[in-house]
Short mmCIF file of C-alpha atoms and ligand atoms in Angstrom, two decimals:
data_model
loop_
_atom_site.label_atom_id
_atom_site.label_comp_id
_atom_site.label_asym_id
_atom_site.label_seq_id
_atom_site.Cartn_x
_atom_site.Cartn_y
_atom_site.Cartn_z
CA MET A 374 7.72 101.12 303.77
CA VAL A 375 4.59 102.72 305.27
CA GLY A 376 6.74 105.15 307.86
CA ASN A 377 9.03 106.22 304.78
CA ARG A 378 6.00 107.40 302.80
CA PRO A 379 6.54 111.37 301.80
CA MET A 380 4.17 113.57 303.89
CA SER A 381 1.12 114.19 301.01
CA THR A 382 -0.93 117.31 301.26
CA ALA A 383 -3.80 115.31 302.70
CA GLU A 384 -1.75 114.84 305.61
CA LYS A 385 0.01 117.57 306.55
CA PRO A 386 -1.53 118.83 309.54
CA LYS A 387 -3.75 121.52 309.20
CA GLU A 388 -2.65 125.34 309.89
CA SER A 389 -5.26 126.60 312.54
CA LEU A 390 -7.19 129.24 312.35
CA ALA A 391 -4.65 131.74 313.74
CA GLU A 392 -1.97 130.69 312.26
CA ALA A 393 -3.80 131.67 308.95
CA LEU A 394 -4.38 135.18 309.59
CA GLN A 395 -1.03 135.50 310.96
CA ARG A 396 0.47 134.82 308.27
CA VAL A 397 -2.04 136.74 305.46
CA TYR A 398 -2.37 139.49 307.90
CA PRO A 399 0.52 140.00 309.90
CA GLU A 400 -0.33 144.14 310.00
CA LEU A 401 -3.46 142.78 312.23
CA GLU A 402 -1.17 142.03 315.13
CA ALA A 403 -0.95 145.87 315.87
CA VAL A 404 -4.74 146.21 316.02
CA ARG A 405 -4.87 143.08 318.94
CA GLU A 406 -2.46 144.96 320.80
CA THR A 407 -4.17 148.38 320.62
CA ALA A 408 -7.80 147.79 321.00
CA ALA A 409 -9.29 148.17 324.52
CA GLU A 410 -12.78 146.70 323.08
CA PRO A 411 -13.09 143.24 321.20
CA VAL A 412 -12.63 143.90 317.70
CA TYR A 413 -12.78 141.49 314.65
CA LEU A 414 -11.96 140.78 310.71
CA VAL A 415 -15.28 140.78 308.96
CA GLY A 416 -16.85 139.72 305.43
CA GLY A 417 -14.92 139.29 303.12
CA ALA A 418 -11.35 138.39 304.07
CA VAL A 419 -12.75 136.13 306.44
CA ARG A 420 -14.61 134.35 303.67
CA ASP A 421 -10.96 133.80 301.85
CA LEU A 422 -9.04 132.70 304.45
CA LEU A 423 -11.39 130.55 304.54
CA MET A 424 -11.30 129.59 301.26
CA GLY A 425 -7.59 129.56 301.51
CA ARG A 426 -7.63 132.49 298.97
CA GLY A 427 -5.29 134.77 300.03
CA ARG A 428 -4.94 138.71 300.74
CA ALA A 429 -8.61 140.57 300.68
CA ASP A 430 -9.75 144.03 301.26
CA ILE A 431 -9.52 144.24 305.51
CA ASP A 432 -12.87 145.01 307.63
CA ILE A 433 -12.45 145.06 310.88
CA VAL A 434 -15.39 145.73 312.87
CA VAL A 435 -15.02 147.14 316.97
CA GLU A 436 -17.38 146.65 319.88
CA GLY A 437 -16.63 150.09 320.67
CA ASP A 438 -15.75 153.89 318.56
CA ALA A 439 -14.26 153.03 315.63
CA ALA A 440 -12.64 156.93 314.92
CA ALA A 441 -10.90 156.12 318.57
CA LEU A 442 -9.06 152.86 317.84
CA ALA A 443 -8.48 154.35 314.36
CA SER A 444 -6.36 157.04 315.92
CA ARG A 445 -4.85 155.05 318.50
CA LEU A 446 -3.51 152.80 315.96
CA GLY A 447 -1.94 155.97 314.17
CA ALA A 448 -1.69 158.58 312.03
CA ASP A 449 -3.39 158.64 308.16
CA VAL A 450 -7.03 158.75 310.08
CA VAL A 451 -10.11 159.42 307.49
CA SER A 452 -13.03 158.74 309.42
CA HIS A 453 -16.53 159.41 308.78
CA GLU A 454 -18.45 160.18 311.83
CA ARG A 455 -22.15 159.83 310.56
CA PHE A 456 -21.40 156.08 309.74
CA ALA A 457 -18.78 155.17 312.93
CA THR A 458 -16.33 154.36 310.00
CA ALA A 459 -12.54 155.05 309.79
CA LYS A 460 -9.94 154.12 307.50
CA VAL A 461 -6.55 153.44 307.95
CA SER A 462 -3.06 152.53 306.43
CA LEU A 463 -1.11 149.65 308.43
CA ASP A 464 1.92 148.78 306.71
CA GLY A 465 1.24 150.03 303.33
CA HIS A 466 -2.50 148.23 303.52
CA GLU A 467 -5.77 150.17 303.78
CA VAL A 468 -7.85 148.87 307.09
CA ASP A 469 -11.58 149.83 307.25
CA ILE A 470 -12.46 149.92 311.06
CA ALA A 471 -16.80 150.25 311.84
CA THR A 472 -18.03 150.54 314.88
CA ALA A 473 -20.55 147.73 314.96
CA ARG A 474 -24.00 148.41 313.76
CA THR A 475 -27.77 147.20 313.09
CA GLU A 476 -29.53 148.62 309.85
CA SER A 477 -33.08 148.64 308.97
CA TYR A 478 -34.64 149.21 305.88
CA PRO A 479 -37.88 152.27 305.86
CA HIS A 480 -39.30 150.81 302.59
CA PRO A 481 -38.04 148.82 300.21
CA GLY A 482 -34.46 149.88 298.30
CA ALA A 483 -34.42 152.05 300.39
CA LEU A 484 -30.87 153.80 302.25
CA PRO A 485 -31.17 151.91 305.41
CA VAL A 486 -31.30 153.27 309.12
CA VAL A 487 -27.88 153.08 310.37
CA GLU A 488 -27.76 151.81 314.41
CA THR A 489 -24.76 151.37 316.50
CA ALA A 490 -25.16 148.06 318.22
CA PRO A 491 -23.16 146.40 320.86
CA LEU A 492 -22.27 143.02 319.60
CA VAL A 493 -20.68 142.13 316.72
CA GLU A 494 -23.41 139.76 316.07
CA ALA A 495 -25.88 142.31 315.33
CA ASP A 496 -23.54 143.67 312.89
CA LEU A 497 -23.20 140.36 310.66
CA ALA A 498 -26.93 139.10 311.00
CA ARG A 499 -27.33 142.79 308.49
CA ARG A 500 -24.87 141.53 306.26
CA ASP A 501 -25.82 139.83 302.52
CA PHE A 502 -25.26 136.14 302.22
CA THR A 503 -23.91 133.19 305.12
CA ILE A 504 -20.47 133.43 303.89
CA ASN A 505 -19.98 136.95 304.29
CA ALA A 506 -21.22 136.75 308.18
CA MET A 507 -18.89 135.44 309.75
CA ALA A 508 -16.50 137.27 312.29
CA ILE A 509 -12.44 136.39 313.58
CA PRO A 510 -11.81 138.06 316.96
CA LEU A 511 -8.62 139.73 317.15
CA GLY A 512 -8.37 138.41 321.16
CA GLU A 513 -5.91 135.69 321.84
CA GLU A 514 -8.46 133.16 320.54
CA ALA A 515 -9.30 133.30 316.96
CA ASP A 516 -12.43 131.12 316.94
CA LEU A 517 -14.45 131.39 314.05
CA ILE A 518 -17.98 133.68 315.13
CA ASP A 519 -20.50 131.63 312.07
CA PRO A 520 -24.03 132.30 313.45
CA HIS A 521 -25.72 131.59 310.25
CA ALA A 522 -23.63 129.00 309.72
CA GLY A 523 -21.24 129.88 306.49
CA GLN A 524 -18.79 128.08 307.38
CA ALA A 525 -21.25 124.77 306.04
CA ASP A 526 -22.72 126.91 303.25
CA LEU A 527 -19.29 127.59 301.91
CA ALA A 528 -17.70 124.35 302.08
CA ALA A 529 -21.45 122.97 300.11
CA GLY A 530 -20.56 126.21 297.70
CA LEU A 531 -24.33 127.45 298.39
CA LEU A 532 -25.19 131.39 298.42
CA ARG A 533 -27.71 131.84 301.23
CA VAL A 534 -29.41 135.49 302.73
CA LEU A 535 -30.24 135.60 306.23
CA HIS A 536 -33.74 136.30 306.44
CA PRO A 537 -36.42 136.04 303.49
CA ARG A 538 -36.61 139.48 303.52
CA SER A 539 -33.08 140.59 302.80
CA PHE A 540 -33.84 141.02 298.76
CA ALA A 541 -36.85 143.26 298.85
CA ASP A 542 -34.68 144.97 302.07
CA ASP A 543 -32.02 145.99 299.58
CA PRO A 544 -31.92 144.01 295.81
CA THR A 545 -28.31 145.25 295.01
CA ARG A 546 -27.68 142.19 296.88
CA ALA A 547 -28.84 140.19 293.91
CA VAL A 548 -26.19 141.66 291.59
CA ARG A 549 -23.80 140.61 294.58
CA ALA A 550 -25.35 136.77 294.25
CA ALA A 551 -24.46 136.64 290.76
CA ARG A 552 -20.86 138.33 290.88
CA TYR A 553 -20.15 135.68 293.83
CA ALA A 554 -22.33 132.62 292.37
CA ALA A 555 -20.01 133.47 289.30
CA ARG A 556 -16.48 134.12 290.84
CA PHE A 557 -16.74 131.25 293.16
CA GLY A 558 -18.66 129.07 290.64
CA PHE A 559 -21.45 128.62 293.88
CA GLY A 560 -24.53 128.27 293.38
CA LEU A 561 -28.14 129.95 295.17
CA GLU A 562 -29.61 127.67 298.57
CA PRO A 563 -33.43 126.51 296.87
CA GLU A 564 -35.25 129.14 298.97
CA THR A 565 -32.38 132.40 297.90
CA GLU A 566 -33.37 131.69 294.59
CA VAL A 567 -37.02 131.40 294.83
CA LEU A 568 -36.41 134.78 297.29
CA LEU A 569 -34.12 136.26 294.48
CA ARG A 570 -36.01 135.40 291.63
CA GLU A 571 -38.78 137.82 293.11
CA ALA A 572 -36.11 140.79 293.56
CA ASP A 573 -37.06 144.05 291.86
CA LEU A 574 -33.97 146.02 290.88
CA GLY A 575 -36.24 148.95 290.00
CA THR A 576 -36.39 149.68 294.05
CA VAL A 577 -33.26 151.20 294.03
CA SER A 578 -31.86 154.07 292.54
CA VAL A 579 -30.05 154.27 289.72
CA ASP A 580 -26.66 155.57 291.02
CA ARG A 581 -26.68 152.77 293.43
CA ARG A 582 -27.57 149.52 291.15
CA GLU A 583 -25.59 150.83 288.39
CA ALA A 584 -22.56 151.06 291.05
CA GLU A 585 -23.09 147.10 291.93
CA LEU A 586 -23.20 146.43 287.84
CA LEU A 587 -19.70 147.87 287.73
CA ARG A 588 -18.42 145.63 290.47
CA LEU A 589 -20.14 142.73 288.77
CA ALA A 590 -18.80 143.94 285.67
CA GLY A 591 -15.22 144.12 287.07
CA GLU A 592 -14.79 139.96 287.32
CA ALA A 593 -12.21 138.01 285.54
CA GLU A 594 -16.08 135.86 285.23
CA ALA A 595 -18.22 138.90 283.89
CA PRO A 596 -19.62 137.35 281.34
CA GLN A 597 -20.78 134.44 283.45
CA ALA A 598 -22.27 136.67 285.77
CA PHE A 599 -24.20 138.68 283.80
CA ALA A 600 -25.87 135.52 282.27
CA LEU A 601 -26.79 134.59 285.84
CA LEU A 602 -28.43 137.55 285.64
CA ALA A 603 -30.35 136.91 282.96
CA GLU A 604 -31.22 133.57 283.76
CA TRP A 605 -32.64 134.84 287.20
CA GLY A 606 -34.79 137.11 285.33
CA LEU A 607 -33.74 140.25 287.50
CA VAL A 608 -32.07 142.63 283.67
CA ASP A 609 -32.46 141.86 280.41
CA LEU A 610 -29.83 141.82 278.24
CA ARG A 611 -29.45 143.21 274.78
CA GLU A 612 -30.15 140.88 271.51
CA GLY A 613 -26.27 138.74 270.92
CA GLY A 614 -25.66 140.50 274.44
CA ALA A 615 -24.73 137.39 275.89
CA GLN A 616 -22.23 136.92 273.33
CA LEU A 617 -21.08 140.53 272.97
CA VAL A 618 -20.03 140.56 276.47
CA ALA A 619 -18.22 137.42 276.11
CA ASP A 620 -16.22 138.71 272.69
CA ALA A 621 -15.91 141.87 274.54
CA ALA A 622 -14.33 140.96 277.76
CA GLY A 623 -12.10 138.60 275.14
CA LEU A 624 -10.75 141.59 273.21
CA LEU A 625 -9.31 143.58 276.55
CA GLN A 626 -7.78 140.86 277.58
CA SER A 627 -5.01 141.64 275.12
CA SER A 628 -3.30 144.90 273.28
CA PRO A 629 -4.18 147.57 271.15
CA TRP A 630 -7.41 146.99 273.39
CA SER A 631 -7.00 145.90 276.98
CA GLU A 632 -6.01 150.14 277.65
CA PHE A 633 -8.21 152.04 275.63
CA ALA A 634 -11.33 151.57 277.39
CA PRO A 635 -12.44 151.02 280.89
CA ARG A 636 -13.72 147.46 281.22
CA ASP A 637 -16.22 147.17 283.53
CA ARG A 638 -18.75 149.92 281.54
CA ALA A 639 -17.99 148.29 278.23
CA LEU A 640 -19.38 145.23 279.57
CA VAL A 641 -21.95 146.29 280.92
CA ALA A 642 -22.73 148.32 277.66
CA ALA A 643 -22.50 144.78 275.79
CA ALA A 644 -24.98 143.29 278.07
CA LEU A 645 -27.04 145.64 278.72
CA GLY A 646 -26.56 148.52 276.25
CA PRO A 647 -28.08 150.98 275.31
CA GLY A 648 -26.23 150.68 272.48
CA GLY A 649 -24.76 153.31 270.34
CA GLY A 650 -23.36 153.67 267.13
CA GLU A 651 -21.17 150.43 267.33
CA GLU A 652 -23.96 148.12 265.16
CA ALA A 653 -23.72 150.78 262.16
CA LEU A 654 -19.91 151.01 262.75
CA ALA A 655 -19.68 147.12 262.48
CA GLU A 656 -22.09 146.85 259.35
CA ALA A 657 -19.38 149.79 257.52
CA ARG A 658 -16.54 148.25 254.99
CA PRO A 659 -13.97 151.14 254.44
CA ARG A 660 -12.14 150.87 251.46
CA ARG A 661 -9.29 152.74 252.89
CA PRO A 662 -7.54 153.67 255.89
CA SER A 663 -8.57 157.57 255.69
CA GLU A 664 -12.89 156.56 255.24
CA ALA A 665 -11.90 154.25 258.54
CA VAL A 666 -10.44 157.13 260.22
CA ALA A 667 -13.69 159.26 258.80
CA LEU A 668 -16.08 156.98 260.48
CA ALA A 669 -13.96 156.12 263.48
CA SER A 670 -12.73 159.03 264.68
CA GLY A 671 -14.34 160.93 267.60
CA ARG A 672 -16.49 158.17 269.06
CA ASN A 673 -16.86 156.97 272.40
CA PRO A 674 -14.03 154.50 273.08
CA ILE A 675 -16.60 152.21 274.34
CA GLU A 676 -18.73 152.60 270.79
CA LEU A 677 -15.50 150.92 268.86
CA VAL A 678 -14.59 148.32 271.66
CA LEU A 679 -18.41 147.00 270.69
CA ALA A 680 -17.99 147.87 267.06
CA ARG A 681 -14.57 145.40 267.27
CA ALA A 682 -16.58 143.39 269.20
CA LEU A 683 -19.16 142.49 266.20
CA GLY A 684 -16.52 141.91 263.82
CA ALA A 685 -15.26 145.20 262.50
CA GLU A 686 -11.70 144.09 261.82
CA TRP A 687 -10.25 146.67 260.11
CA LEU A 688 -10.40 148.69 263.86
CA ASP A 689 -7.59 147.15 265.17
CA SER A 690 -5.34 149.09 262.22
CA TYR A 691 -7.42 152.07 263.38
CA LEU A 692 -6.61 151.27 266.40
CA SER A 693 -2.83 150.76 266.09
CA GLU A 694 -1.85 152.27 263.17
CA TRP A 695 -4.27 154.89 261.24
CA ARG A 696 -5.43 156.77 264.18
CA GLN A 697 -1.88 158.01 265.06
CA VAL A 698 -1.31 159.24 261.97
CA ALA A 699 -0.17 163.38 261.87
CA LEU A 700 0.98 165.90 259.44
CA GLU A 701 4.27 167.00 259.75
CA ILE A 702 2.89 170.61 258.75
CA ASP A 703 0.24 172.76 260.64
CA GLY A 704 -1.20 175.39 259.33
CA GLU A 705 1.77 177.97 260.24
CA ALA A 706 3.32 176.37 257.51
CA LEU A 707 0.04 177.30 254.99
CA ILE A 708 -0.36 181.37 256.26
CA ALA A 709 3.68 181.27 256.31
CA ALA A 710 3.54 179.84 252.14
CA GLY A 711 0.40 183.26 252.09
CA ILE A 712 -2.73 181.33 253.43
CA PRO A 713 -4.80 183.69 254.87
CA GLN A 714 -6.63 182.60 258.13
CA GLY A 715 -9.43 180.90 257.41
CA PRO A 716 -11.28 177.51 256.34
CA ALA A 717 -9.53 176.60 253.74
CA ILE A 718 -5.83 176.14 256.33
CA GLY A 719 -8.40 172.86 257.68
CA ARG A 720 -9.53 171.73 253.79
CA GLY A 721 -5.74 172.08 252.85
CA LEU A 722 -4.58 170.11 256.05
CA ASP A 723 -7.85 167.46 256.00
CA GLU A 724 -7.14 166.97 252.15
CA ALA A 725 -2.82 166.03 252.90
CA LEU A 726 -3.92 163.95 255.46
CA ARG A 727 -6.27 161.97 253.82
CA ARG A 728 -3.64 161.38 251.22
CA LYS A 729 -0.84 160.42 253.66
CA LEU A 730 -3.51 158.00 255.52
CA ASP A 731 -3.57 156.65 251.82
CA GLY A 732 -0.59 156.11 251.24
CA GLU A 733 -0.39 158.77 248.37
CA ILE A 734 2.41 160.92 249.44
CA ALA A 735 5.63 160.74 252.08
CA GLY A 736 7.24 163.77 253.76
CA ARG A 737 6.90 167.14 254.55
CA ASP A 738 7.19 168.73 251.29
CA GLN A 739 4.57 166.59 249.48
CA GLU A 740 2.47 167.25 252.20
CA LEU A 741 2.66 171.46 251.73
CA ASP A 742 2.13 170.72 248.20
CA VAL A 743 -1.11 169.00 248.62
CA ALA A 744 -1.96 171.34 251.26
CA LEU A 745 -1.60 174.58 249.44
CA GLU A 746 -2.58 173.10 246.62
CA VAL A 747 -6.01 172.21 248.18
CA ALA A 748 -6.32 175.63 249.98
CA ARG A 749 -5.74 177.72 247.16
CA ASP A 750 -9.01 176.00 244.53
CA GLY A 751 -10.82 176.62 247.98
CA ASP A 752 -10.12 179.57 248.45
CA GLY A 753 -10.00 180.74 244.56
CA VAL A 754 -6.51 182.10 244.54
CA ALA A 755 -4.52 181.46 241.37
P1 ATP B 1114 -15.31 141.46 297.23
O1 ATP B 1114 -14.33 140.03 297.79
O2 ATP B 1114 -15.63 141.29 296.01
O3 ATP B 1114 -14.28 142.84 297.81
P2 ATP B 1114 -16.24 141.44 300.17
O4 ATP B 1114 -17.15 140.54 300.06
O5 ATP B 1114 -15.30 142.01 300.50
O6 ATP B 1114 -16.34 141.09 298.22
P3 ATP B 1114 -18.15 144.43 299.77
O7 ATP B 1114 -18.88 144.73 298.63
O8 ATP B 1114 -16.45 145.11 300.19
O9 ATP B 1114 -17.19 142.82 299.62
O10 ATP B 1114 -18.61 144.72 301.09
C1 ATP B 1114 -17.86 143.92 302.89
C2 ATP B 1114 -18.96 143.24 303.33
O11 ATP B 1114 -19.83 144.02 303.71
C3 ATP B 1114 -19.31 141.93 302.84
O12 ATP B 1114 -18.64 140.67 303.16
C4 ATP B 1114 -20.69 141.32 303.41
O13 ATP B 1114 -20.46 140.64 304.03
C5 ATP B 1114 -20.87 143.53 303.54
N1 ATP B 1114 -22.01 144.09 303.18
C6 ATP B 1114 -21.75 144.71 301.42
N2 ATP B 1114 -22.61 145.08 300.84
C7 ATP B 1114 -24.15 144.48 301.27
C8 ATP B 1114 -24.91 144.35 301.75
N3 ATP B 1114 -25.60 145.62 300.09
N4 ATP B 1114 -25.93 143.98 302.21
C9 ATP B 1114 -25.13 143.60 302.88
N5 ATP B 1114 -24.14 143.43 303.25
C10 ATP B 1114 -23.50 143.88 302.36
#
């Protein structure tokens, strides 16, 4: 009986790292065959491969000239000499290639001074967390290079920095920690948590801070990630921000809102502000479609998303219906009927649109009647 049991998943022969690499990234065979110097898959792709998460962005490190390897790999090379990096496309997949390098920070939060390094280990030592500081050689032996015990932290679900100055050098790593913690459900290793709570995002430029916050907001688990940032004392959420970011994220999952505003920017604004006119808009109670249009038109889409997340349900109809309402007539029709060019034309069209929105008139003829009446009145023409 025992011999007849179907094989359970646990009993299936485990796929080796080399096999997983070949299955998920078959295009890397070309890199292996082409490279004259040792080359490695590094960073998030290694982490995700070990987690069985499938494809990720491909980062390659070469212990040699990245641009030379890229041009040997073929066409479509974009290289940046200053950073010794290059991009190539392999079988339709973008591959980032970098010469192994070290970084040093002239002062906390500064952009690093980058120097090339002879070995991949030096390149791994400049990275943010142990789970991102592993490499797989693309040579004969695909044995994991894991100098900081990232595989053990991956198994334990822990984010751990590589050295105590990590967050002081680059506080954006604290934002990255919230992003990974929310995405993977990981925790902070205790000493890392102490260091992270001392991090000061104020030492980095506004642009870098914003770029990392937008990446965090781009995660499916953005609400949890913002909550972690606040819990760790790195940001102050706006009043009601935790709830607002969760409500806005929910809203942006379905139409008509999902296509309306950039999700990442909307969620950063929901969590951190600055608040626009959304609160006043959420308190408004328009009684007619025309009032709703007057309140909402011309506003920033993010303001509308946040006002809706704060409870302004009428904005659903504004977005899917009233916003699209247009007249069949235009100014030319009024001019043809004898109205001179000037503000009376706008007044006539505005009133026709208002009545159309509120269902008081329909069709071209009625629109023209209303617009002419108002335009003539306004001009004092009999
Ligand atoms: P994702 O899965 O979101 O794409 P990733 O791990 O690929 O994340 P990237 O931001 O694309 O992250 O960076 C690639 C690698 O570069 C990371 O895995 C990490 O090793 C390293 N890295 C990126 N930013 C930093 C940083 N600020 N400090 C140190 N290392 C970094």
